XYZ file of N, CA and C in Angstrom:
801
model
N -23.353 -58.726 23.197
C -22.040 -58.112 23.364
C -22.205 -56.597 23.480
N -21.576 -56.005 24.495
C -21.665 -54.577 24.699
C -20.684 -53.822 23.825
N -20.785 -52.500 23.872
C -19.898 -51.663 23.056
C -18.436 -51.861 23.428
N -18.150 -52.003 24.731
C -16.756 -52.156 25.159
C -16.118 -53.383 24.535
N -16.848 -54.498 24.533
C -16.316 -55.726 23.942
C -16.267 -55.625 22.427
N -17.317 -55.081 21.834
C -17.395 -55.028 20.364
C -16.283 -54.168 19.782
N -15.944 -53.068 20.446
C -14.939 -52.149 19.921
C -13.588 -52.274 20.641
N -13.445 -53.300 21.464
C -12.175 -53.610 22.127
C -11.658 -52.405 22.909
N -12.520 -51.870 23.763
C -12.171 -50.723 24.596
C -11.408 -51.195 25.826
N -10.435 -50.419 26.264
C -9.732 -50.748 27.491
C -9.591 -49.492 28.365
N -9.714 -49.662 29.688
C -10.143 -50.898 30.346
C -11.594 -51.214 30.001
N -11.960 -52.454 30.178
C -13.245 -52.930 29.683
C -14.425 -52.151 30.255
N -14.284 -51.674 31.476
C -15.402 -50.982 32.129
C -15.385 -49.481 31.877
N -14.524 -49.010 30.984
C -14.340 -47.563 30.810
C -15.622 -46.848 30.420
N -16.473 -47.483 29.621
C -17.673 -46.804 29.138
C -18.769 -46.704 30.192
N -18.538 -47.297 31.361
C -19.478 -47.088 32.458
C -19.331 -45.692 33.048
N -18.243 -45.016 32.705
C -17.998 -43.641 33.136
C -18.347 -42.712 31.975
N -19.359 -41.888 32.149
C -19.853 -41.060 31.044
C -18.814 -40.051 30.557
N -17.838 -39.691 31.383
C -16.821 -38.735 30.939
C -15.946 -39.317 29.834
N -15.949 -40.639 29.694
C -15.135 -41.279 28.654
C -15.869 -41.422 27.325
N -17.149 -41.104 27.321
C -17.926 -41.295 26.100
C -17.424 -40.424 24.952
N -16.992 -39.201 25.266
C -16.545 -38.308 24.202
C -15.302 -38.865 23.516
N -14.384 -39.473 24.264
C -13.182 -40.048 23.671
C -13.559 -41.219 22.770
N -14.487 -42.040 23.235
C -14.960 -43.171 22.434
C -15.634 -42.677 21.154
N -16.482 -41.660 21.280
C -17.192 -41.131 20.110
C -16.212 -40.575 19.079
N -15.175 -39.877 19.547
C -14.181 -39.334 18.623
C -13.399 -40.445 17.936
N -13.066 -41.488 18.676
C -12.303 -42.594 18.102
C -13.102 -43.300 17.010
N -14.354 -43.591 17.299
C -15.181 -44.299 16.325
C -15.558 -43.376 15.171
N -15.802 -42.107 15.463
C -16.187 -41.156 14.422
C -15.106 -40.931 13.389
N -13.850 -41.142 13.770
C -12.751 -40.936 12.832
C -12.237 -42.203 12.201
N -13.034 -43.263 12.239
C -12.520 -44.559 11.784
C -12.261 -44.584 10.279
N -13.087 -43.906 9.493
C -12.840 -43.819 8.050
C -12.002 -42.567 7.817
N -10.737 -42.771 7.466
C -9.785 -41.666 7.419
C -9.912 -40.930 6.090
N -10.978 -40.127 5.983
C -11.251 -39.406 4.746
C -10.125 -38.431 4.422
N -9.612 -37.758 5.441
C -8.594 -36.733 5.216
C -7.380 -37.280 4.481
N -6.968 -38.493 4.808
C -5.784 -39.072 4.181
C -6.112 -40.163 3.187
N -7.276 -40.093 2.572
C -7.688 -41.150 1.655
C -6.656 -41.368 0.544
N -6.268 -42.610 0.363
C -5.319 -42.987 -0.690
C -5.950 -44.075 -1.537
N -6.465 -43.751 -2.719
C -7.142 -44.754 -3.540
C -6.252 -45.931 -3.929
N -4.928 -45.749 -3.870
C -4.018 -46.798 -4.320
C -3.552 -47.722 -3.199
N -3.959 -47.463 -1.962
C -3.480 -48.305 -0.859
C -4.062 -49.712 -0.977
N -3.390 -50.667 -0.376
C -3.778 -52.076 -0.553
C -4.083 -52.803 0.749
N -3.830 -52.192 1.894
C -4.129 -52.869 3.152
C -5.633 -52.816 3.428
N -6.147 -53.720 4.255
C -7.597 -53.798 4.477
C -8.193 -52.496 5.007
N -9.294 -52.079 4.389
C -10.072 -50.913 4.829
C -9.234 -49.646 4.938
N -8.244 -49.502 4.057
C -7.299 -48.393 4.181
C -7.763 -47.127 3.482
N -8.839 -47.185 2.717
C -9.342 -45.982 2.063
C -10.868 -45.999 2.066
N -11.461 -44.959 1.520
C -12.922 -44.847 1.561
C -13.587 -46.020 0.853
N -13.063 -46.368 -0.316
C -13.677 -47.435 -1.099
C -13.668 -48.771 -0.381
N -12.517 -49.154 0.156
C -12.431 -50.462 0.807
C -13.163 -50.467 2.149
N -13.185 -49.315 2.837
C -13.938 -49.240 4.089
C -15.438 -49.363 3.825
N -15.912 -48.705 2.779
C -17.330 -48.803 2.429
C -17.692 -50.213 1.986
N -16.776 -50.865 1.269
C -17.030 -52.242 0.841
C -17.199 -53.156 2.046
N -16.369 -52.957 3.066
C -16.505 -53.763 4.278
C -17.834 -53.479 4.967
N -18.217 -52.209 5.032
C -19.463 -51.853 5.701
C -20.690 -52.389 4.971
N -20.573 -52.601 3.673
C -21.707 -53.103 2.885
C -21.728 -54.620 2.787
N -20.708 -55.264 3.326
C -20.587 -56.721 3.245
C -21.268 -57.346 4.461
N -22.323 -58.111 4.227
C -23.092 -58.706 5.322
C -22.254 -59.644 6.171
N -21.192 -60.197 5.602
C -20.355 -61.108 6.371
C -19.533 -60.383 7.432
N -19.495 -59.051 7.355
C -18.759 -58.270 8.342
C -19.547 -58.087 9.636
N -20.829 -58.426 9.607
C -21.663 -58.277 10.800
C -23.124 -58.252 10.437
N -23.958 -58.642 11.374
C -25.389 -58.741 11.095
C -26.080 -57.388 11.088
N -25.483 -56.398 11.719
C -26.086 -55.067 11.807
C -25.046 -54.017 11.398
N -25.502 -52.817 11.048
C -24.536 -51.748 10.739
C -23.561 -51.495 11.884
N -24.049 -51.560 13.134
C -23.167 -51.348 14.279
C -22.115 -52.451 14.355
N -22.507 -53.680 14.118
C -21.549 -54.788 14.148
C -20.513 -54.638 13.046
N -20.949 -54.190 11.871
C -19.997 -53.994 10.768
C -19.050 -52.832 11.070
N -19.567 -51.777 11.724
C -18.706 -50.665 12.121
C -17.651 -51.141 13.117
N -18.049 -52.021 14.044
C -17.091 -52.577 14.999
C -16.027 -53.401 14.284
N -16.443 -54.174 13.296
C -15.479 -54.954 12.513
C -14.485 -54.030 11.822
N -15.004 -52.987 11.188
C -14.133 -52.017 10.516
C -13.174 -51.382 11.514
N -13.696 -50.977 12.654
C -12.855 -50.319 13.663
C -11.730 -51.246 14.118
N -12.038 -52.503 14.353
C -11.037 -53.440 14.861
C -10.022 -53.843 13.800
N -10.421 -53.824 12.541
C -9.455 -54.070 11.463
C -8.393 -52.973 11.463
N -8.828 -51.734 11.663
C -7.919 -50.589 11.632
C -7.230 -50.333 12.968
N -7.793 -50.880 14.043
C -7.242 -50.673 15.393
C -7.132 -52.022 16.094
N -6.121 -52.807 15.764
C -6.030 -54.160 16.326
C -5.752 -54.187 17.825
N -5.170 -53.111 18.358
C -4.930 -53.040 19.799
C -6.143 -52.412 20.484
N -6.303 -52.688 21.758
C -7.431 -52.093 22.478
C -7.272 -50.572 22.534
N -8.394 -49.875 22.584
C -8.406 -48.418 22.561
C -8.643 -47.864 23.962
N -7.699 -47.062 24.441
C -7.846 -46.392 25.733
C -8.760 -45.189 25.543
N -9.921 -45.220 26.161
C -10.891 -44.134 25.994
C -10.985 -43.278 27.250
N -9.972 -43.313 28.096
C -9.999 -42.541 29.336
C -9.890 -41.047 29.043
N -10.893 -40.289 29.416
C -10.855 -38.840 29.252
C -9.765 -38.237 30.132
N -9.604 -38.769 31.334
C -8.566 -38.268 32.241
C -7.182 -38.460 31.632
N -6.964 -39.608 30.977
C -5.674 -39.855 30.322
C -5.452 -38.870 29.175
N -6.521 -38.575 28.424
C -6.411 -37.631 27.310
C -6.002 -36.256 27.803
N -6.601 -35.809 28.905
C -6.257 -34.503 29.471
C -4.818 -34.511 29.962
N -4.423 -35.595 30.631
C -3.056 -35.689 31.147
C -2.026 -35.640 30.025
N -2.339 -36.286 28.906
C -1.420 -36.259 27.756
C -1.274 -34.842 27.210
N -2.365 -34.101 27.176
C -2.304 -32.728 26.674
C -1.591 -31.793 27.655
N -1.552 -32.163 28.913
C -0.851 -31.358 29.908
C 0.638 -31.678 29.971
N 1.049 -32.739 29.294
C 2.460 -33.138 29.283
C 3.237 -32.188 28.373
N 4.152 -31.414 28.930
C 4.854 -30.379 28.169
C 6.099 -30.894 27.443
N 6.368 -32.176 27.498
C 7.525 -32.723 26.786
C 7.338 -32.559 25.281
N 8.424 -32.226 24.587
C 8.372 -32.106 23.125
C 8.687 -33.438 22.446
N 8.896 -34.479 23.224
C 9.171 -35.804 22.685
C 7.937 -36.683 22.833
N 7.877 -37.707 21.993
C 6.794 -38.672 22.135
C 5.646 -38.414 21.190
N 4.761 -39.415 21.116
C 3.676 -39.396 20.133
C 2.628 -38.339 20.419
N 2.492 -37.906 21.670
C 1.421 -36.962 22.003
C 1.843 -35.509 21.861
N 3.138 -35.242 21.615
C 3.607 -33.850 21.553
C 2.948 -33.084 20.412
N 2.818 -33.716 19.248
C 2.214 -33.031 18.112
C 0.745 -32.737 18.384
N 0.024 -33.694 18.990
C -1.392 -33.469 19.269
C -1.572 -32.365 20.300
N -0.664 -32.269 21.271
C -0.736 -31.171 22.242
C -0.588 -29.829 21.541
N 0.397 -29.737 20.630
C 0.623 -28.485 19.915
C -0.584 -28.111 19.061
N -1.137 -29.104 18.358
C -2.292 -28.837 17.499
C -3.504 -28.414 18.336
N -3.749 -29.130 19.437
C -4.899 -28.802 20.271
C -4.756 -27.404 20.864
N -3.551 -27.067 21.294
C -3.318 -25.726 21.834
C -3.597 -24.663 20.766
N -3.214 -24.941 19.527
C -3.456 -23.981 18.452
C -4.950 -23.815 18.197
N -5.705 -24.906 18.288
C -7.158 -24.773 18.115
C -7.756 -23.929 19.232
N -7.207 -24.058 20.427
C -7.745 -23.317 21.577
C -7.366 -21.840 21.556
N -6.286 -21.499 20.876
C -5.768 -20.125 20.938
C -5.848 -19.373 19.617
N -6.200 -20.073 18.522
C -6.232 -19.390 17.235
C -7.450 -19.724 16.385
N -7.615 -21.011 16.050
C -8.495 -21.356 14.932
C -9.847 -21.954 15.305
N -9.910 -22.692 16.420
C -11.122 -23.486 16.647
C -10.984 -24.797 15.893
N -11.552 -24.858 14.692
C -11.398 -26.034 13.818
C -11.848 -27.324 14.504
N -12.866 -27.250 15.360
C -13.299 -28.444 16.076
C -14.170 -29.328 15.191
N -13.995 -30.609 15.339
C -14.773 -31.603 14.587
C -15.789 -32.189 15.555
N -17.028 -31.805 15.395
C -18.038 -32.099 16.404
C -19.244 -32.817 15.819
N -20.060 -33.354 16.731
C -21.339 -33.966 16.372
C -22.430 -33.313 17.211
N -22.671 -32.057 16.936
C -23.643 -31.295 17.715
C -25.078 -31.657 17.332
N -26.037 -31.400 18.229
C -27.452 -31.587 17.877
C -27.810 -30.790 16.623
N -28.727 -31.342 15.831
C -29.207 -30.718 14.596
C -28.146 -30.675 13.500
N -27.032 -31.394 13.695
C -26.033 -31.505 12.644
C -26.285 -32.789 11.861
N -25.487 -33.008 10.825
C -25.636 -34.207 10.008
C -24.511 -35.203 10.281
N -24.017 -35.187 11.521
C -22.947 -36.109 11.889
C -23.436 -37.550 11.742
N -22.585 -38.382 11.159
C -22.971 -39.762 10.881
C -22.896 -40.666 12.108
N -22.111 -40.283 13.103
C -21.716 -41.263 14.103
C -22.311 -41.063 15.489
N -22.739 -39.878 15.830
C -23.188 -39.646 17.199
C -24.554 -38.983 17.204
N -25.452 -39.557 17.980
C -26.744 -38.923 18.209
C -26.839 -38.668 19.712
N -28.055 -38.586 20.252
C -28.190 -38.378 21.693
C -27.389 -39.456 22.429
N -26.617 -39.114 23.446
C -26.646 -37.871 24.217
C -25.700 -36.775 23.742
N -25.230 -36.820 22.498
C -24.425 -35.731 21.923
C -23.245 -35.358 22.827
N -22.310 -36.280 22.929
C -21.175 -36.057 23.833
C -20.008 -35.361 23.147
N -19.900 -35.496 21.827
C -18.767 -34.915 21.091
C -19.230 -33.607 20.461
N -19.236 -32.542 21.253
C -19.849 -31.280 20.843
C -18.856 -30.131 20.937
N -19.299 -28.965 20.526
C -18.466 -27.776 20.674
C -18.146 -27.515 22.146
N -19.134 -27.729 23.000
C -18.900 -27.512 24.432
C -17.847 -28.471 24.980
N -17.836 -29.704 24.493
C -16.826 -30.657 24.979
C -15.428 -30.248 24.516
N -15.331 -29.609 23.356
C -14.041 -29.099 22.894
C -13.585 -27.930 23.756
N -14.518 -27.051 24.084
C -14.186 -25.950 24.983
C -13.719 -26.476 26.344
N -14.379 -27.514 26.822
C -14.022 -28.088 28.124
C -12.589 -28.614 28.109
N -12.211 -29.265 27.010
C -10.864 -29.805 26.916
C -9.820 -28.686 26.938
N -10.101 -27.583 26.265
C -9.183 -26.436 26.282
C -8.986 -25.901 27.696
N -10.087 -25.849 28.449
C -9.983 -25.301 29.796
C -9.245 -26.258 30.722
N -9.530 -27.549 30.619
C -8.885 -28.516 31.494
C -7.402 -28.668 31.167
N -7.064 -28.666 29.886
C -5.673 -28.906 29.487
C -4.813 -27.664 29.584
N -5.389 -26.489 29.254
C -4.565 -25.284 29.130
C -5.069 -24.088 29.945
N -6.203 -24.253 30.622
C -6.753 -23.142 31.381
C -7.361 -22.057 30.516
N -7.746 -22.402 29.289
C -8.323 -21.433 28.349
C -9.840 -21.604 28.349
N -10.565 -20.568 28.724
C -12.013 -20.657 28.820
C -12.664 -20.594 27.441
N -13.940 -20.944 27.399
C -14.688 -20.878 26.141
C -14.721 -19.452 25.604
N -14.914 -18.483 26.494
C -14.947 -17.080 26.065
C -13.605 -16.665 25.468
N -12.520 -17.084 26.100
C -11.188 -16.760 25.580
C -10.940 -17.448 24.247
N -11.440 -18.669 24.124
C -11.306 -19.415 22.872
C -12.022 -18.694 21.738
N -13.263 -18.300 21.974
C -14.040 -17.608 20.948
C -13.415 -16.267 20.581
N -12.897 -15.555 21.587
C -12.243 -14.272 21.318
C -10.991 -14.474 20.474
N -10.252 -15.561 20.730
C -9.045 -15.846 19.950
C -9.393 -16.162 18.499
N -10.486 -16.891 18.299
C -10.927 -17.212 16.937
C -11.324 -15.937 16.195
N -12.051 -15.062 16.866
C -12.432 -13.787 16.252
C -11.189 -12.972 15.885
N -10.200 -12.961 16.785
C -8.977 -12.198 16.521
C -8.212 -12.786 15.346
N -8.192 -14.109 15.249
C -7.502 -14.770 14.131
C -8.174 -14.415 12.808
N -9.505 -14.472 12.772
C -10.224 -14.135 11.549
C -10.038 -12.664 11.178
N -10.007 -11.813 12.186
C -9.793 -10.390 11.914
C -8.388 -10.157 11.358
N -7.420 -10.882 11.877
C -6.034 -10.690 11.435
C -5.829 -11.177 10.004
N -6.379 -12.360 9.688
C -6.140 -12.946 8.363
C -7.220 -12.611 7.346
N -8.350 -12.115 7.801
C -9.390 -11.716 6.863
C -10.583 -12.638 6.784
N -10.578 -13.735 7.533
C -11.723 -14.638 7.517
C -11.995 -15.191 6.122
N -13.258 -15.046 5.679
C -13.627 -15.545 4.355
C -13.077 -14.678 3.229
N -12.522 -13.546 3.559
C -11.921 -12.654 2.560
C -10.486 -12.338 2.992
N -9.593 -13.313 2.848
C -8.232 -13.176 3.391
C -7.475 -12.013 2.782
N -6.589 -11.462 3.595
C -5.714 -10.409 3.113
C -4.627 -11.014 2.227
N -4.046 -10.199 1.388
C -2.919 -10.661 0.587
C -3.239 -10.777 -0.885
N -2.208 -11.058 -1.645
C -2.350 -11.251 -3.091
C -1.393 -12.346 -3.529
N -1.599 -12.802 -4.758
C -0.802 -13.907 -5.295
C -0.818 -15.114 -4.344
N -2.023 -15.441 -3.931
C -2.259 -16.627 -3.104
C -3.093 -17.601 -3.929
N -2.639 -18.824 -4.043
C -3.383 -19.853 -4.774
C -3.995 -20.810 -3.761
N -5.317 -20.885 -3.759
C -6.029 -21.773 -2.845
C -6.315 -23.092 -3.556
N -5.630 -24.137 -3.129
C -5.780 -25.463 -3.745
C -6.510 -26.369 -2.769
N -7.568 -27.009 -3.215
C -8.370 -27.858 -2.337
C -8.727 -29.174 -3.006
N -8.735 -30.232 -2.191
C -9.156 -31.541 -2.666
C -10.639 -31.740 -2.464
N -11.278 -32.358 -3.435
C -12.738 -32.485 -3.407
C -13.238 -33.332 -2.242
N -12.463 -34.328 -1.803
C -12.936 -35.157 -0.690
C -12.219 -34.838 0.614
N -11.449 -33.777 0.624
C -10.806 -33.340 1.854
C -11.837 -32.611 2.708
N -12.182 -33.121 3.890
C -13.205 -32.436 4.695
C -12.814 -31.025 5.102
N -11.508 -30.715 5.085
C -11.071 -29.378 5.479
C -11.354 -28.328 4.406
N -11.774 -28.734 3.218
C -12.022 -27.721 2.192
C -13.184 -26.803 2.579
N -14.023 -27.267 3.513
C -15.124 -26.424 3.966
C -14.661 -25.172 4.693
N -13.401 -25.148 5.128
C -12.852 -23.981 5.815
C -11.933 -23.168 4.920
N -11.902 -23.490 3.639
C -10.981 -22.821 2.725
C -11.726 -21.865 1.806
N -10.953 -21.153 1.010
C -11.512 -20.261 -0.010
C -11.746 -21.097 -1.266
N -12.984 -21.173 -1.709
C -13.341 -22.021 -2.847
C -13.675 -21.218 -4.104
N -14.000 -19.961 -3.936
C -14.293 -19.094 -5.079
C -13.179 -18.058 -5.211
N -12.717 -17.779 -6.424
C -11.594 -16.839 -6.607
C -11.890 -15.464 -6.032
N -10.857 -14.870 -5.456
C -10.906 -13.494 -4.963
C -9.892 -12.678 -5.749
N -9.979 -11.363 -5.715
C -8.992 -10.555 -6.446
C -7.564 -10.915 -6.037
N -6.768 -11.317 -7.006
C -5.379 -11.683 -6.739
C -5.200 -13.007 -6.042
N -6.310 -13.771 -5.890
C -6.251 -15.050 -5.187
C -7.064 -16.098 -5.947
N -6.454 -16.745 -6.915
C -7.166 -17.777 -7.675
C -7.356 -19.039 -6.839
N -8.228 -19.903 -7.319
C -8.483 -21.181 -6.656
C -8.251 -22.318 -7.644
N -8.019 -23.507 -7.091
C -7.864 -24.692 -7.933
C -8.485 -25.872 -7.207
N -9.349 -26.579 -7.909
C -10.114 -27.693 -7.340
C -9.544 -29.008 -7.870
N -9.154 -29.899 -6.947
C -8.544 -31.174 -7.333
C -9.574 -32.284 -7.135
N -10.148 -32.747 -8.227
C -11.215 -33.753 -8.165
C -10.691 -35.064 -7.573
N -11.489 -35.627 -6.674
C -11.178 -36.945 -6.121
C -9.988 -36.984 -5.190
N -9.478 -35.819 -4.792
C -8.243 -35.787 -4.006
C -8.527 -35.551 -2.525
N -7.644 -36.083 -1.699
C -7.734 -35.873 -0.267
C -6.861 -34.700 0.149
N -6.493 -34.653 1.404
C -5.822 -33.521 2.025
C -4.425 -33.294 1.434
N -4.234 -32.173 0.727
C -2.986 -31.750 0.076
C -2.173 -32.918 -0.497
N -2.834 -33.816 -1.212
C -2.151 -34.982 -1.793
C -1.081 -34.575 -2.793
N -1.224 -33.406 -3.401
C -0.282 -32.934 -4.425
C 1.048 -32.475 -3.838
N 1.119 -32.348 -2.498
C 2.378 -31.925 -1.871
C 3.267 -33.096 -1.489
N 2.769 -34.321 -1.612
C 3.561 -35.484 -1.235
C 4.538 -35.861 -2.339
N 5.597 -36.576 -2.004
C 6.514 -37.053 -3.058
C 5.753 -37.864 -4.094
N 6.073 -37.688 -5.369
C 5.321 -38.369 -6.425
C 5.492 -39.876 -6.381
N 4.428 -40.567 -6.764
C 4.439 -42.021 -6.873
C 3.828 -42.411 -8.211
N 4.128 -43.606 -8.639
C 3.566 -44.075 -9.909
C 2.065 -44.279 -9.804
N 1.536 -44.359 -8.583
C 0.106 -44.579 -8.388
C -0.681 -43.281 -8.192
N -0.036 -42.127 -8.360
C -0.733 -40.854 -8.168
C -1.933 -40.724 -9.097
N -3.006 -40.146 -8.561
C -4.181 -39.866 -9.378
C -3.842 -38.842 -10.460
N -4.507 -38.976 -11.600
C -4.286 -38.031 -12.696
C -4.593 -36.604 -12.255
N -5.639 -36.441 -11.410
C -6.004 -35.093 -10.970
C -4.919 -34.482 -10.093
N -4.212 -35.301 -9.326
C -3.128 -34.814 -8.485
C -1.944 -34.383 -9.346
N -1.645 -35.168 -10.369
C -0.574 -34.811 -11.296
C -0.895 -33.494 -11.992
N -2.126 -33.348 -12.447
C -2.542 -32.118 -13.106
C -2.469 -30.925 -12.165
N -2.776 -31.159 -10.874
C -2.704 -30.072 -9.898
C -1.277 -29.567 -9.769
N -0.309 -30.463 -9.742
C 1.090 -30.034 -9.640
C 1.488 -29.185 -10.849
N 1.029 -29.578 -12.005
C 1.322 -28.810 -13.219
C 0.682 -27.425 -13.142
N -0.581 -27.381 -12.710
C -1.294 -26.104 -12.627
C -0.654 -25.181 -11.591
N -0.235 -25.742 -10.462
C 0.409 -24.935 -9.423
C 1.717 -24.344 -9.949
N 2.507 -25.180 -10.633
C 3.773 -24.698 -11.191
C 3.536 -23.587 -12.207
N 2.511 -23.755 -13.028
C 2.215 -22.739 -14.044
C 1.803 -21.421 -13.396
N 1.003 -21.505 -12.316
C 0.569 -20.281 -11.643
C 1.749 -19.561 -10.991
N 2.614 -20.313 -10.315
C 3.794 -19.706 -9.689
C 4.690 -19.083 -10.748
N 4.858 -19.770 -11.874
C 5.694 -19.227 -12.938
C 5.123 -17.926 -13.490
N 3.798 -17.860 -13.605
C 3.195 -16.622 -14.118
C 3.442 -15.461 -13.167
N 3.427 -15.714 -11.855
C 3.708 -14.648 -10.900
C 5.176 -14.236 -10.943
N 6.066 -15.193 -11.160
C 7.478 -14.857 -11.318
C 7.700 -14.012 -12.571
N 6.977 -14.347 -13.632
C 7.087 -13.565 -14.873
C 6.577 -12.139 -14.666
N 5.497 -11.992 -13.905
C 4.979 -10.651 -13.600
C 6.023 -9.834 -12.844
N 6.652 -10.464 -11.860
C 7.669 -9.771 -11.068
C 8.849 -9.377 -11.940
N 9.234 -10.270 -12.857
C 10.358 -9.975 -13.740
C 10.054 -8.756 -14.610
N 8.826 -8.686 -15.134
C 8.443 -7.559 -15.976
C 8.339 -6.263 -15.168
N 7.853 -6.385 -13.939
C 7.647 -5.210 -13.108
C 8.963 -4.596 -12.653
N 9.906 -5.446 -12.284
C 11.163 -4.944 -11.700
C 12.340 -4.990 -12.667
N 12.104 -5.444 -13.881
C 13.152 -5.469 -14.882
C 14.277 -6.432 -14.561
N 13.936 -7.533 -13.914
C 14.942 -8.546 -13.595
C 14.546 -9.856 -14.258
N 15.465 -10.771 -14.303
C 15.220 -12.063 -14.930
C 15.206 -13.155 -13.868
N 14.138 -13.913 -13.862
C 14.051 -15.061 -12.970
C 14.202 -16.327 -13.796
N 14.906 -17.286 -13.231
C 14.997 -18.581 -13.904
C 13.623 -19.236 -13.897
N 13.284 -19.858 -14.984
C 12.010 -20.557 -15.036
C 12.063 -21.795 -14.154
N 10.905 -22.141 -13.616
C 10.845 -23.338 -12.795
C 11.277 -24.548 -13.604
N 12.087 -25.367 -12.995
C 12.546 -26.586 -13.649
C 11.377 -27.562 -13.748
N 10.919 -27.859 -14.951
C 9.739 -28.738 -15.070
C 10.007 -30.167 -14.644
N 11.268 -30.507 -14.383
C 11.566 -31.891 -14.020
C 10.969 -32.283 -12.682
N 10.643 -31.249 -11.828
C 10.049 -31.601 -10.530
C 8.598 -32.010 -10.683
N 7.995 -31.662 -11.801
C 6.630 -32.078 -12.063
C 6.670 -33.546 -12.465
N 6.144 -34.426 -11.673
C 6.448 -35.848 -11.809
C 5.624 -36.576 -12.866
N 5.609 -36.046 -14.070
C 4.874 -36.750 -15.126
C 5.553 -38.058 -15.488
N 6.871 -38.007 -15.639
C 7.574 -39.232 -15.998
C 7.482 -40.268 -14.879
N 7.625 -39.767 -13.619
C 7.560 -40.687 -12.503
C 6.179 -41.336 -12.358
N 5.148 -40.632 -12.821
C 3.812 -41.163 -12.667
C 3.509 -42.262 -13.683
N 4.279 -42.272 -14.775
C 3.989 -43.253 -15.820
C 2.793 -42.888 -16.647
N 2.289 -41.654 -16.500
C 1.102 -41.244 -17.229
C 1.375 -39.970 -17.991
N 0.597 -39.723 -19.017
C 0.642 -38.457 -19.737
C -0.637 -37.701 -19.461
N -0.549 -36.409 -19.424
C -1.773 -35.614 -19.253
C -2.665 -35.766 -20.463
N -3.979 -35.817 -20.257
C -4.898 -35.926 -21.414
C -4.889 -34.654 -22.248
């Protein structure tokens, strides 16, 4: 069985065109949704733990590749369109309606401000792609140029300008709290060590800004503690302002901190 059949690619012959390989590599590379990991989810392969359990189960396939295909198809029951031309056309669609509008906006922002590309370049430790290294920084630059007419040089200049404006690894500003989840892959682009006037907070076992979601009874203890710590830090800054300007601020209502809703008490 070939890759197209194993991973339910459509149209079936799409992988005979090398320009579609990057779309396929990105689709398979993102199959384990680390960014949105939810330890309490119950659907098949919905978090890191259950996805890893499937990958380690010999009944899922005779080889690691076969087990990866099983995992991919559990999470993607419909066939996957890997057409690079279709991907470019979707990014060129200027409509603000539909499922692709948000991805167009995000991709444009990466091309004009941040970069933030998720790649599998040579000499990297990417788990999913080796030679011929189709999902690379250059392929991201190519997409920017095809979709928006933004060259690689313009992209790099925009990233430099963004870092200069915000301060890069030493951001401008004060009273900024940098909160990061330990398993959120985006924490590698954040401030992890405290800076003057900019404390940090590390949320063990947490994914991407899990503490900003509406509280649930299944919330991790570390997420609950993060909400408490964030509230305490904001309150301390309000108290500083009150002392500095001789005004009175109402204290934050602790009822928004979802301890009761979580069914747990802090240790």
